Coordinates of C-alpha atoms and ligand atoms in Angstrom, one line a residue:
Chain A
M10 CA -7.5 27.0 -1.6
R11 CA -10.3 24.5 -2.1
T12 CA -8.6 22.3 0.5
V13 CA -8.8 25.2 3.0
G14 CA -12.5 25.6 2.3
E15 CA -13.1 21.9 2.8
F16 CA -11.1 21.9 6.0
L17 CA -13.2 24.7 7.4
I18 CA -16.4 22.9 6.5
F19 CA -14.9 19.8 8.1
C20 CA -14.2 21.8 11.3
G21 CA -17.7 23.1 11.3
H22 CA -19.1 19.6 11.0
A23 CA -16.8 18.3 13.7
I24 CA -17.6 21.1 16.2
R25 CA -21.3 20.7 15.6
A26 CA -20.9 16.9 16.1
C27 CA -19.3 17.7 19.5
F28 CA -22.7 18.5 20.9
K29 CA -24.5 15.6 19.4
R30 CA -25.5 12.6 21.4
P31 CA -24.6 9.8 21.9
W32 CA -21.2 10.9 23.2
Q33 CA -18.5 8.4 22.6
I34 CA -17.2 8.2 26.2
R35 CA -15.3 4.9 25.8
E36 CA -13.5 6.1 22.6
F37 CA -12.7 9.4 24.4
I38 CA -11.2 7.7 27.4
D39 CA -9.2 5.4 25.1
Q40 CA -7.9 8.2 23.0
A41 CA -7.1 10.5 26.0
W42 CA -5.1 7.6 27.5
F43 CA -3.5 6.9 24.1
I44 CA -2.5 10.5 23.4
S45 CA -1.1 11.0 26.9
S46 CA 0.9 7.8 26.6
V47 CA 2.6 9.0 23.5
S48 CA 3.1 12.6 24.6
I49 CA 3.7 13.0 28.3
A50 CA 7.2 11.4 28.4
P51 CA 8.5 13.5 25.4
A52 CA 7.0 16.6 27.0
A53 CA 8.6 16.1 30.3
L54 CA 11.9 15.3 28.7
V55 CA 11.8 18.4 26.5
S56 CA 10.8 20.7 29.3
I57 CA 13.6 20.0 31.7
P58 CA 16.3 21.2 29.4
F59 CA 14.0 24.0 28.3
G60 CA 13.6 25.2 31.8
A61 CA 17.3 24.8 32.5
V62 CA 18.4 26.7 29.4
I63 CA 16.1 29.6 30.2
A64 CA 17.3 29.6 33.8
L65 CA 20.9 29.6 32.7
Q66 CA 20.5 32.3 30.1
L67 CA 18.5 34.5 32.4
G68 CA 20.7 33.9 35.4
S69 CA 23.8 35.3 33.8
L70 CA 22.0 38.1 32.0
V71 CA 20.2 39.2 35.1
R72 CA 23.4 39.2 37.1
Q73 CA 25.0 41.5 34.6
L74 CA 22.1 43.9 34.9
G75 CA 22.2 43.6 38.7
A76 CA 18.7 42.5 38.9
Q77 CA 19.2 39.1 40.6
S78 CA 16.1 39.5 42.6
F79 CA 14.1 39.0 39.5
T80 CA 15.6 35.8 38.2
G81 CA 12.9 33.6 39.6
A82 CA 10.1 35.7 38.2
A83 CA 11.7 36.0 34.8
S84 CA 12.3 32.4 34.4
V85 CA 8.9 31.3 35.7
L86 CA 7.2 33.8 33.4
A87 CA 9.3 32.6 30.4
V88 CA 8.4 29.0 31.2
V89 CA 4.8 29.4 32.0
R90 CA 3.9 32.0 29.4
E91 CA 6.1 30.9 26.4
A92 CA 8.0 27.7 26.8
G93 CA 5.0 25.8 28.2
P94 CA 2.7 26.4 25.3
I95 CA 5.5 26.0 22.7
V96 CA 6.7 22.7 24.1
T97 CA 3.1 21.6 24.3
A98 CA 2.5 22.6 20.7
L99 CA 5.6 20.7 19.6
V100 CA 4.7 17.5 21.4
I101 CA 1.0 17.7 20.6
A102 CA 1.7 18.2 16.9
G103 CA 4.7 15.8 16.7
A104 CA 3.6 13.0 18.9
G105 CA -0.2 13.2 19.4
G106 CA -1.2 14.6 16.0
S107 CA 1.0 12.3 14.0
A108 CA -0.4 9.3 15.9
I109 CA -4.0 10.4 15.3
C110 CA -3.3 11.1 11.6
A111 CA -1.6 7.7 11.0
D112 CA -4.5 5.9 12.8
L113 CA -7.2 7.6 10.8
G114 CA -5.2 7.3 7.5
A115 CA -4.8 3.6 8.0
R116 CA -8.6 3.3 8.6
K117 CA -9.3 5.4 5.5
I118 CA -7.2 3.2 3.1
R119 CA -8.6 0.0 4.6
E120 CA -12.0 1.5 3.7
E121 CA -13.1 1.3 7.4
L122 CA -14.4 4.8 7.2
D123 CA -16.6 4.0 4.2
A124 CA -17.8 0.9 5.9
M125 CA -18.8 2.9 8.9
R126 CA -20.7 5.4 6.8
V127 CA -22.5 2.6 5.1
L128 CA -23.4 1.1 8.4
G129 CA -25.0 4.4 9.2
I130 CA -22.4 5.8 11.6
D131 CA -20.9 9.2 11.0
P132 CA -17.1 8.8 11.4
I133 CA -16.8 12.4 12.4
Q134 CA -19.0 11.9 15.4
R135 CA -17.6 8.5 16.1
L136 CA -13.9 9.0 15.6
V137 CA -13.0 12.6 15.1
V138 CA -14.9 14.2 18.0
P139 CA -13.5 11.9 20.8
R140 CA -10.0 12.5 19.4
V141 CA -10.4 16.3 19.3
V142 CA -11.8 16.5 22.8
A143 CA -9.1 14.1 24.1
S144 CA -6.4 16.1 22.4
M145 CA -7.6 19.3 24.0
L146 CA -7.7 17.7 27.4
V147 CA -4.3 16.2 27.1
A148 CA -2.8 19.5 25.8
V149 CA -4.1 21.2 28.9
L150 CA -2.6 18.6 31.1
L151 CA 0.6 18.6 29.2
N152 CA 0.9 22.3 29.6
G153 CA 0.5 21.9 33.3
V154 CA 3.2 19.2 33.3
V155 CA 5.5 21.3 31.2
S156 CA 5.0 24.3 33.5
V157 CA 5.7 22.4 36.7
V158 CA 8.7 20.5 35.3
G159 CA 10.1 23.7 33.7
V160 CA 9.7 25.8 36.9
A161 CA 11.2 23.0 39.0
G162 CA 14.1 22.7 36.5
G163 CA 14.6 26.5 36.6
Y164 CA 14.5 26.5 40.4
F165 CA 17.0 23.7 40.5
F166 CA 19.5 25.5 38.2
N167 CA 19.0 28.9 39.7
V168 CA 19.0 28.1 43.3
V169 CA 21.1 24.9 43.5
L170 CA 23.6 25.4 40.8
Q171 CA 23.9 29.2 40.4
G172 CA 23.6 29.9 44.1
G173 CA 20.5 32.1 44.1
T174 CA 18.4 32.3 47.2
P175 CA 15.2 30.4 47.3
G176 CA 13.5 33.3 49.0
A177 CA 14.3 35.7 46.3
Y178 CA 13.3 33.3 43.6
L179 CA 9.9 32.8 45.1
A180 CA 9.4 36.4 46.1
S181 CA 10.2 37.8 42.7
F182 CA 7.8 35.2 41.3
Q183 CA 5.1 36.8 43.5
A184 CA 6.0 40.2 42.3
L185 CA 5.7 39.7 38.6
G186 CA 3.7 36.6 38.1
Q187 CA 0.0 36.5 38.2
L188 CA -2.8 33.9 37.8
P189 CA -3.8 35.0 34.3
D190 CA -0.3 33.8 33.1
L191 CA -1.2 30.3 34.0
V192 CA -4.7 30.6 32.7
S193 CA -3.6 32.0 29.4
G194 CA -1.0 29.2 29.0
E195 CA -3.8 26.7 29.5
I196 CA -6.1 28.4 27.1
K197 CA -3.4 28.4 24.5
A198 CA -2.7 24.8 25.1
M199 CA -6.3 24.0 24.7
V200 CA -6.5 25.8 21.3
F201 CA -3.3 24.0 20.2
G202 CA -4.8 20.7 21.1
L203 CA -8.0 21.6 19.2
V204 CA -6.2 22.7 16.1
A205 CA -3.6 19.9 16.0
A206 CA -6.4 17.3 16.3
L207 CA -8.5 18.9 13.6
V208 CA -5.7 19.1 11.2
A209 CA -4.5 15.5 11.9
T210 CA -8.0 14.0 11.7
Y211 CA -8.8 15.9 8.5
L212 CA -5.6 14.9 6.7
G213 CA -5.9 11.3 8.0
M214 CA -9.4 11.0 6.7
N215 CA -8.4 12.3 3.3
A216 CA -5.3 10.2 2.8
K217 CA -5.3 8.5 -0.5
G218 CA -3.3 6.0 -2.5
G219 CA -2.3 3.2 -0.1
P220 CA 0.3 3.2 2.7
K221 CA 2.4 5.8 1.0
G222 CA -0.5 8.2 1.1
V223 CA -0.8 7.7 4.9
G224 CA 2.9 8.5 5.3
D225 CA 2.5 11.7 3.2
A226 CA -0.6 12.7 5.2
V227 CA 1.3 12.3 8.6
N228 CA 4.2 14.3 7.3
Q229 CA 2.0 17.1 6.0
S230 CA 0.0 17.1 9.2
V231 CA 3.1 17.6 11.4
V232 CA 4.4 20.4 9.2
I233 CA 1.1 22.2 8.8
T234 CA 0.3 21.9 12.5
F235 CA 3.7 23.3 13.5
M236 CA 3.2 26.3 11.3
L237 CA -0.4 26.9 12.4
L238 CA 0.5 26.5 16.1
F239 CA 3.4 28.9 16.0
A240 CA 1.3 31.5 14.2
L241 CA -1.5 31.0 16.7
N242 CA 0.9 31.3 19.6
F243 CA 2.1 34.7 18.3
I244 CA -1.5 35.9 17.8
M245 CA -2.7 34.8 21.2
T246 CA 0.3 36.2 23.0
A247 CA -0.3 39.6 21.3
I248 CA -4.0 39.5 22.3
Y249 CA -3.0 38.5 25.9
F250 CA -0.8 41.6 26.3
Q251 CA -3.5 43.8 25.0
V252 CA -6.2 42.4 27.2
I253 CA -4.5 41.6 30.5
P254 CA -2.8 44.5 32.3
Q255 CA 0.7 43.6 33.3
K256 CA 2.1 43.9 36.8
G257 CA 4.8 46.4 37.4
S258 CA 4.2 48.4 34.2
Chain B
M4 CA -36.5 -20.0 7.6
K5 CA -34.4 -18.4 10.2
F6 CA -33.5 -15.4 7.9
F7 CA -37.0 -14.2 8.1
C8 CA -37.1 -13.4 11.7
N9 CA -37.0 -9.6 12.0
T10 CA -33.8 -8.9 13.8
T11 CA -33.8 -5.2 13.4
G12 CA -36.1 -4.6 16.3
G13 CA -39.3 -3.6 14.5
S14 CA -37.7 -1.4 11.8
P15 CA -38.1 -2.1 8.1
D16 CA -41.0 -4.5 7.5
Y17 CA -39.9 -7.5 5.7
T18 CA -41.8 -7.3 2.4
G19 CA -40.1 -10.3 0.8
M20 CA -39.2 -8.5 -2.3
G21 CA -35.8 -6.6 -2.4
V22 CA -35.8 -3.0 -3.5
E23 CA -35.4 -1.8 -7.0
V24 CA -32.6 0.6 -7.8
R25 CA -33.0 2.9 -10.7
V26 CA -30.0 4.9 -12.0
N27 CA -30.7 7.7 -14.4
G28 CA -28.1 9.6 -16.5
L29 CA -25.5 9.3 -13.7
T30 CA -22.2 11.1 -14.5
K31 CA -19.1 11.2 -12.3
S32 CA -15.7 12.9 -12.6
F33 CA -12.8 13.7 -10.3
G34 CA -11.9 17.3 -11.0
Q35 CA -11.1 17.3 -14.7
T36 CA -10.9 13.5 -15.1
P37 CA -14.2 12.0 -16.2
V38 CA -14.8 8.5 -14.8
W39 CA -18.1 7.6 -16.6
S40 CA -21.0 9.5 -17.9
E41 CA -24.7 9.0 -18.6
V42 CA -25.0 5.7 -16.9
S43 CA -28.6 4.5 -16.8
L44 CA -29.7 1.1 -15.6
T45 CA -32.2 -0.5 -13.3
L46 CA -31.3 -3.2 -10.9
P47 CA -34.5 -5.2 -10.8
A48 CA -35.9 -5.9 -7.3
G49 CA -34.7 -9.2 -5.9
E50 CA -32.4 -10.0 -8.8
I51 CA -28.7 -10.6 -9.0
S52 CA -26.7 -8.3 -11.3
V53 CA -23.1 -8.3 -12.2
L54 CA -21.1 -5.3 -13.3
L55 CA -18.0 -5.9 -15.3
G56 CA -15.4 -3.7 -16.8
P57 CA -11.6 -3.4 -17.4
S58 CA -9.5 -2.2 -14.5
G59 CA -9.8 1.4 -13.6
T60 CA -13.1 2.1 -15.5
G61 CA -14.7 3.1 -12.2
K62 CA -16.6 0.1 -11.1
S63 CA -15.7 0.7 -7.4
V64 CA -16.5 4.4 -7.9
F65 CA -19.9 3.3 -9.2
L66 CA -20.6 1.2 -6.1
K67 CA -19.6 4.0 -3.8
T68 CA -21.8 6.5 -5.7
L69 CA -24.8 4.1 -5.3
V70 CA -24.5 4.2 -1.5
G71 CA -23.9 7.9 -1.5
L72 CA -20.3 7.8 -0.4
L73 CA -19.3 9.8 -3.5
P74 CA -21.5 12.5 -4.9
P75 CA -22.2 12.3 -8.7
D76 CA -21.8 15.3 -10.9
R77 CA -25.3 14.8 -12.3
G78 CA -28.0 12.1 -12.6
E79 CA -30.4 10.4 -10.2
I80 CA -30.4 7.3 -8.1
W81 CA -33.9 6.2 -7.2
I82 CA -34.4 3.9 -4.3
E83 CA -38.1 3.4 -3.5
D84 CA -39.5 6.9 -3.7
R85 CA -36.3 8.7 -2.8
D86 CA -33.6 10.2 -5.0
L87 CA -30.4 9.4 -3.1
T88 CA -28.4 12.2 -4.8
K89 CA -30.8 14.9 -3.4
L90 CA -30.8 13.6 0.2
K91 CA -29.4 15.5 3.2
E92 CA -26.6 13.8 5.2
R93 CA -29.0 12.7 7.9
E94 CA -31.5 11.2 5.4
L95 CA -28.7 9.5 3.6
Y96 CA -27.7 7.7 6.8
E97 CA -31.3 6.4 7.1
V98 CA -31.5 5.1 3.5
R99 CA -28.1 3.4 3.9
K100 CA -29.7 1.1 6.4
L101 CA -31.3 -0.7 3.4
F102 CA -27.8 -1.5 2.1
G103 CA -25.2 -4.1 2.9
V104 CA -21.9 -3.5 1.3
L105 CA -18.9 -5.9 1.1
F106 CA -15.8 -3.8 0.4
Q107 CA -12.8 -5.2 -1.5
D108 CA -10.8 -6.2 1.6
G109 CA -13.7 -6.7 4.0
A110 CA -13.1 -3.3 5.6
L111 CA -13.3 -4.8 9.1
F112 CA -12.6 -2.5 12.0
G113 CA -9.0 -3.3 12.9
S114 CA -9.4 -2.6 16.6
M115 CA -12.3 -5.0 17.1
N116 CA -12.3 -8.8 16.9
I117 CA -14.4 -10.7 14.4
Y118 CA -17.3 -11.1 16.8
D119 CA -17.5 -7.4 17.7
N120 CA -17.2 -6.4 14.1
V121 CA -20.2 -8.5 13.2
A122 CA -22.1 -7.4 16.3
F123 CA -21.3 -3.7 15.6
P124 CA -24.4 -2.9 13.4
L125 CA -26.7 -4.6 15.9
R126 CA -25.2 -2.8 18.9
E127 CA -25.5 0.5 17.0
H128 CA -28.9 0.3 15.5
T129 CA -31.0 -2.1 17.6
K130 CA -31.8 -2.4 21.3
L131 CA -31.3 -6.1 21.3
K132 CA -29.9 -7.8 24.4
E133 CA -26.4 -9.3 24.3
S134 CA -27.8 -12.8 24.3
Q135 CA -30.0 -12.1 21.2
I136 CA -27.0 -10.4 19.5
K137 CA -24.9 -13.5 20.2
E138 CA -27.5 -15.7 18.6
I139 CA -27.7 -13.6 15.4
V140 CA -23.9 -13.2 15.2
S141 CA -23.3 -16.9 15.6
E142 CA -25.9 -17.6 12.9
K143 CA -24.2 -15.3 10.4
L144 CA -20.7 -16.5 11.3
D145 CA -21.9 -20.0 10.8
M146 CA -23.3 -19.1 7.4
V147 CA -19.9 -17.8 6.2
G148 CA -18.0 -20.6 7.9
L149 CA -16.2 -18.6 10.5
I150 CA -17.3 -20.3 13.7
G151 CA -14.3 -20.5 16.0
A152 CA -12.6 -17.4 14.7
E153 CA -14.7 -15.0 16.8
T154 CA -11.9 -13.7 19.0
K155 CA -9.3 -13.2 16.3
L156 CA -8.4 -9.7 15.2
P157 CA -8.8 -8.8 11.5
G158 CA -5.0 -8.6 11.2
E159 CA -4.6 -12.2 12.3
I160 CA -6.7 -13.9 9.7
S161 CA -6.4 -14.5 5.9
G162 CA -7.8 -12.2 3.2
G163 CA -10.4 -14.7 2.4
M164 CA -11.6 -14.9 6.0
R165 CA -11.6 -11.1 6.3
K166 CA -13.9 -11.0 3.2
R167 CA -16.2 -13.6 4.7
A168 CA -16.3 -11.8 8.0
G169 CA -17.1 -8.6 6.1
L170 CA -19.9 -10.4 4.4
A171 CA -21.3 -11.6 7.7
R172 CA -21.2 -8.0 9.0
A173 CA -22.9 -6.6 5.8
L174 CA -25.7 -9.1 6.2
V175 CA -26.4 -8.8 9.9
L176 CA -29.2 -6.2 9.6
N177 CA -30.9 -8.2 6.8
P178 CA -30.2 -5.6 4.0
Q179 CA -32.6 -5.2 1.1
I180 CA -29.8 -4.3 -1.3
V181 CA -26.4 -6.0 -1.1
L182 CA -23.4 -4.7 -3.0
F183 CA -20.2 -6.7 -3.5
D184 CA -17.0 -5.2 -4.6
E185 CA -14.9 -8.0 -6.2
P186 CA -16.0 -10.7 -3.7
D187 CA -13.7 -13.2 -5.5
S188 CA -10.5 -11.2 -5.9
G189 CA -7.8 -12.8 -3.9
L190 CA -9.8 -16.0 -3.2
D191 CA -8.8 -19.4 -4.5
P192 CA -11.1 -21.1 -7.0
V193 CA -12.7 -23.4 -4.4
R194 CA -13.5 -20.5 -2.1
T195 CA -14.8 -18.5 -5.0
A196 CA -17.1 -21.3 -5.9
Y197 CA -18.4 -21.5 -2.2
L198 CA -18.8 -17.7 -2.2
N199 CA -20.8 -17.7 -5.4
Q200 CA -23.0 -20.4 -4.1
L201 CA -23.5 -18.4 -0.9
I202 CA -24.5 -15.4 -2.9
V203 CA -27.1 -17.4 -4.8
D204 CA -28.5 -18.9 -1.6
L205 CA -28.6 -15.6 0.0
N206 CA -30.6 -14.2 -2.8
Q207 CA -33.0 -17.1 -2.5
Q208 CA -33.4 -16.6 1.3
L209 CA -33.4 -12.8 1.6
D210 CA -34.8 -11.8 -1.8
A211 CA -32.3 -9.0 -1.7
T212 CA -31.4 -7.0 -4.7
I213 CA -27.7 -7.9 -5.4
L214 CA -25.0 -6.2 -7.4
I215 CA -21.6 -7.8 -7.8
V216 CA -18.6 -6.0 -9.2
T217 CA -16.1 -8.6 -10.5
H218 CA -13.3 -9.5 -12.9
D219 CA -14.1 -13.1 -12.7
I220 CA -15.6 -14.2 -16.0
N221 CA -16.8 -17.5 -14.6
T222 CA -18.7 -15.7 -11.9
A223 CA -20.2 -13.3 -14.4
R224 CA -21.3 -16.1 -16.7
T225 CA -22.9 -18.3 -14.2
V226 CA -24.2 -16.3 -11.2
P227 CA -26.3 -13.3 -12.2
D228 CA -29.7 -12.7 -13.8
N229 CA -28.3 -9.5 -15.4
I230 CA -25.0 -8.4 -16.6
G231 CA -23.7 -4.9 -17.2
L232 CA -20.4 -3.8 -18.8
I233 CA -18.7 -0.5 -18.2
Y234 CA -16.2 0.4 -20.9
H235 CA -14.6 3.6 -22.1
G236 CA -16.4 5.9 -19.7
H237 CA -19.9 4.6 -20.3
L238 CA -22.2 1.7 -19.8
A239 CA -21.7 -0.4 -23.0
M240 CA -24.6 -2.7 -22.3
F241 CA -26.8 -3.8 -19.5
G242 CA -29.4 -6.6 -19.7
P243 CA -30.4 -10.2 -19.0
R244 CA -27.5 -12.7 -18.7
E245 CA -28.5 -14.5 -21.9
M246 CA -28.7 -11.3 -23.9
L247 CA -25.0 -10.4 -23.1
L248 CA -23.7 -13.9 -23.4
S249 CA -25.2 -14.2 -26.9
S250 CA -24.3 -10.7 -27.9
E251 CA -22.2 -10.1 -31.1
E252 CA -21.3 -6.6 -29.9
P253 CA -17.5 -6.5 -30.2
V254 CA -16.7 -5.1 -26.7
V255 CA -19.2 -7.3 -24.9
R256 CA -18.1 -10.3 -26.8
Q257 CA -14.5 -9.7 -26.2
F258 CA -14.8 -9.1 -22.5
L259 CA -17.3 -11.9 -21.6
N260 CA -15.2 -14.4 -23.4
A261 CA -11.8 -13.2 -22.3
Q262 CA -10.4 -12.8 -25.8
R263 CA -7.5 -10.7 -27.0
I264 CA -9.1 -9.9 -30.3
G265 CA -11.5 -7.0 -30.1
P266 CA -11.6 -3.3 -29.2
I267 CA -10.1 -3.6 -25.7
G268 CA -6.3 -3.3 -25.6
M269 CA -3.8 -3.5 -22.8
T270 CA -4.0 0.1 -21.6
E271 CA -7.5 1.2 -22.6
E272 CA -9.2 0.9 -26.0
K273 CA -7.1 0.0 -29.0
D274 CA -6.7 2.8 -31.5
A275 CA -8.2 2.8 -35.0
D276 CA -4.9 1.7 -36.6
E277 CA -4.5 -1.4 -34.5
L278 CA -8.1 -2.3 -35.1
A279 CA -7.7 -1.8 -38.9
A280 CA -4.6 -3.9 -38.8
E281 CA -6.5 -6.6 -37.0
A282 CA -9.2 -6.5 -39.5
A283 CA -6.8 -6.5 -42.5
A284 CA -4.9 -9.5 -41.1
G285 CA -8.3 -11.2 -41.4
V286 CA -8.4 -12.5 -37.9
D287 CA -11.6 -14.4 -37.5
L288 CA -13.4 -14.0 -34.2
P289 CA -13.6 -17.3 -32.5
P290 CA -17.2 -18.6 -32.2
L291 CA -19.2 -17.7 -29.2
P292 CA -18.8 -20.3 -26.5
A293 CA -21.9 -22.1 -25.2
I294 CA -23.9 -20.3 -22.5
P295 CA -23.6 -22.2 -19.3
L296 CA -26.5 -23.0 -17.0
Q297 CA -27.1 -20.6 -14.1
L298 CA -25.9 -21.6 -10.7
R299 CA -28.9 -22.8 -8.6
P300 CA -29.5 -22.6 -4.9
S301 CA -28.0 -25.4 -3.0
N302 CA -31.3 -26.6 -1.5
G303 CA -32.8 -27.3 -5.0
Q304 CA -35.7 -24.9 -4.5
P305 CA -36.0 -22.1 -7.1
R306 CA -35.2 -18.5 -6.5
R307 CA -38.0 -16.0 -7.0
A308 CA -36.1 -14.2 -9.8
E309 CA -35.1 -17.4 -11.5
R310 CA -36.0 -18.0 -15.1
A311 CA -35.9 -21.1 -17.2
P312 CA -32.7 -21.6 -19.1
G313 CA -33.0 -20.3 -22.7
E314 CA -36.2 -18.4 -21.9
W315 CA -34.8 -15.0 -22.9
C316 CA -33.2 -16.4 -26.1
R317 CA -36.5 -18.0 -27.2
A318 CA -38.6 -14.9 -26.4
N319 CA -36.2 -12.8 -28.5
G320 CA -35.7 -15.2 -31.3
I321 CA -32.0 -15.6 -30.7
V322 CA -30.4 -18.9 -31.3
P323 CA -27.9 -19.5 -28.5
P324 CA -24.5 -20.8 -29.4
W325 CA -24.3 -24.6 -29.9
G326 CA -24.2 -26.6 -26.8
S327 CA -25.7 -24.0 -24.5
F328 CA -27.7 -24.8 -21.3
Q329 CA -26.4 -28.3 -20.9
Ligands
ATP19 N1 -11.3 9.4 -4.4 C1 -10.8 9.5 -5.6 N2 -10.2 10.6 -6.1 C2 -9.7 10.8 -7.3 N3 -9.7 9.8 -8.2 C3 -10.3 8.6 -7.9 C4 -10.8 8.4 -6.6 N4 -11.3 7.1 -6.5 C5 -11.0 6.6 -7.7 N5 -10.4 7.4 -8.6 C6 -10.0 7.2 -9.9 O1 -11.2 6.8 -10.7 C7 -10.8 5.7 -11.6 C8 -11.7 4.5 -11.4 O2 -11.3 3.9 -10.1 P1 -12.0 2.6 -9.6 O3 -11.3 2.2 -8.4 O4 -13.5 2.8 -9.5 O5 -11.7 1.5 -10.8 P2 -12.2 0.0 -10.8 O6 -13.0 -0.1 -12.1 O7 -12.8 -0.4 -9.6 O8 -10.8 -0.7 -11.1 P3 -10.4 -2.2 -10.5 O9 -11.1 -3.2 -11.3 O10 -8.9 -2.2 -10.7 O11 -10.8 -2.2 -9.0 C9 -9.3 5.5 -11.4 O12 -8.6 6.1 -12.4 C10 -9.0 6.1 -10.1 O13 -7.7 6.6 -10.1
MG20 MG1 -12.3 -1.6 -7.9

């Protein structure tokens, strides 16, 4: 319970520090580059089978119901609304978050963070903020990548392998899909990036007891972030359906 | 003296007299585990002090509390007219500019090379041009004997070199108070001797108030003006070097002379039974060894805080052990 309180204080501190100058542009760019380099490949690789599986499942289901014309829409919606953010969450927590946590944990046990504080630099402003902002940006990009790759994968399976018609696929997409779907996916991804980076930096900065402590912190950070992100995903989806009127209903 | 040029771009005026640190009733625990309590001592301005104590008695915790990295449970830490324990985060960052701290392993930033590590405080806190920064960094690296290693990463150099690079970084803003956490751990005897000489010379040139945490008895016996001993959760004694080296107090005597006989055991303090057994066996304490001369600056000039050998003993009517100060 105390840890939760401390974590919330840490988040407050970090979010306030986001608006404080001087902004660490270099560190931000380095981190954005670093996080993308560890997460874009896994995200793309995970999203192809994801899109394909959804397309396959939906394809046969929809045929049984005699609603072929909606295959495209359904699979796109599934990918953009649900799979995109979930794959993003998995990759951001598993690849991005763990890398951030390991990096800060190593700095913590080498006493780099204490040294920084003694030299009059706040590590939250210097190290945490650029990582949090970079993680949010990369999450948004990732979600875009996942959506595009997933939709392309779905199109490929639906149209090329299952013999659907491209026209129907695109037309049904028009009928059910709407811009807020994409926007909501991106907002979700941004929140995931924020939460994953906050958890990872907090646990990394509080690692104790040598290299083993860093390992424990990384492990914890991945598990906790997964749970938080799935819970958040559910909550945000629920809110989305309340707030945005759905087409065709 | 090149140290006297004000490199911090007009910030703290160089007064020529370190800063006094007064610690009052300081108590620290982690949750239910007490570390030490009611520690009171004064690090006199411009003097070198050493803090000793068995492993795990919280010496490193004490250093970190002194710079405000760990909050104490109670007590005060006065630096000039400010109580560090009451300061807000922002003010704390201001006060810390008075400090230079050498952490146990140097605590260099792993992603920067040696040069950038040492230049870091200058780039952060001054508006000096790169050419001026280069001059100061080279000077400090020269002082710690690291010229030629500028472009190496911390992972590529030995522990001793990391420590010396950490020292160069700690000194680059001309701190008024310098804290060393075990500067000699992991160094060979020759390097330790060089480092001790460096500390004495630094004190002479900067007049900084210096606190060294160490296990090395030889360092403790020859380098400082004052010695403190943390033992069993409190400060057993703190005072002038000659006072502790001539002390008959069992704990102080045992530790400063690295003896097995006395109240300190392998784990923590020995229990009453063991002590009684020792007393019954009639083990005689070996006589106190002679008090060595204090290490002097290498240029032969005196330090401001330096006192004549045996001065404290004479003033307090103590006869130093035979053969002292030779
Ligand atoms: N951040 C922390 N959280 C909890 N306990 C801590 C923390 N830091 C230190 N301790 C505990 O406080 C005690 C004192 O530790 P410290 O590192 O100060 O000892 P030390 O005197 O420096 O020992 P050594 O001479 O071996 O370096 C130890 O028991 C340690 O486990
Ligand atoms: Mg220690």
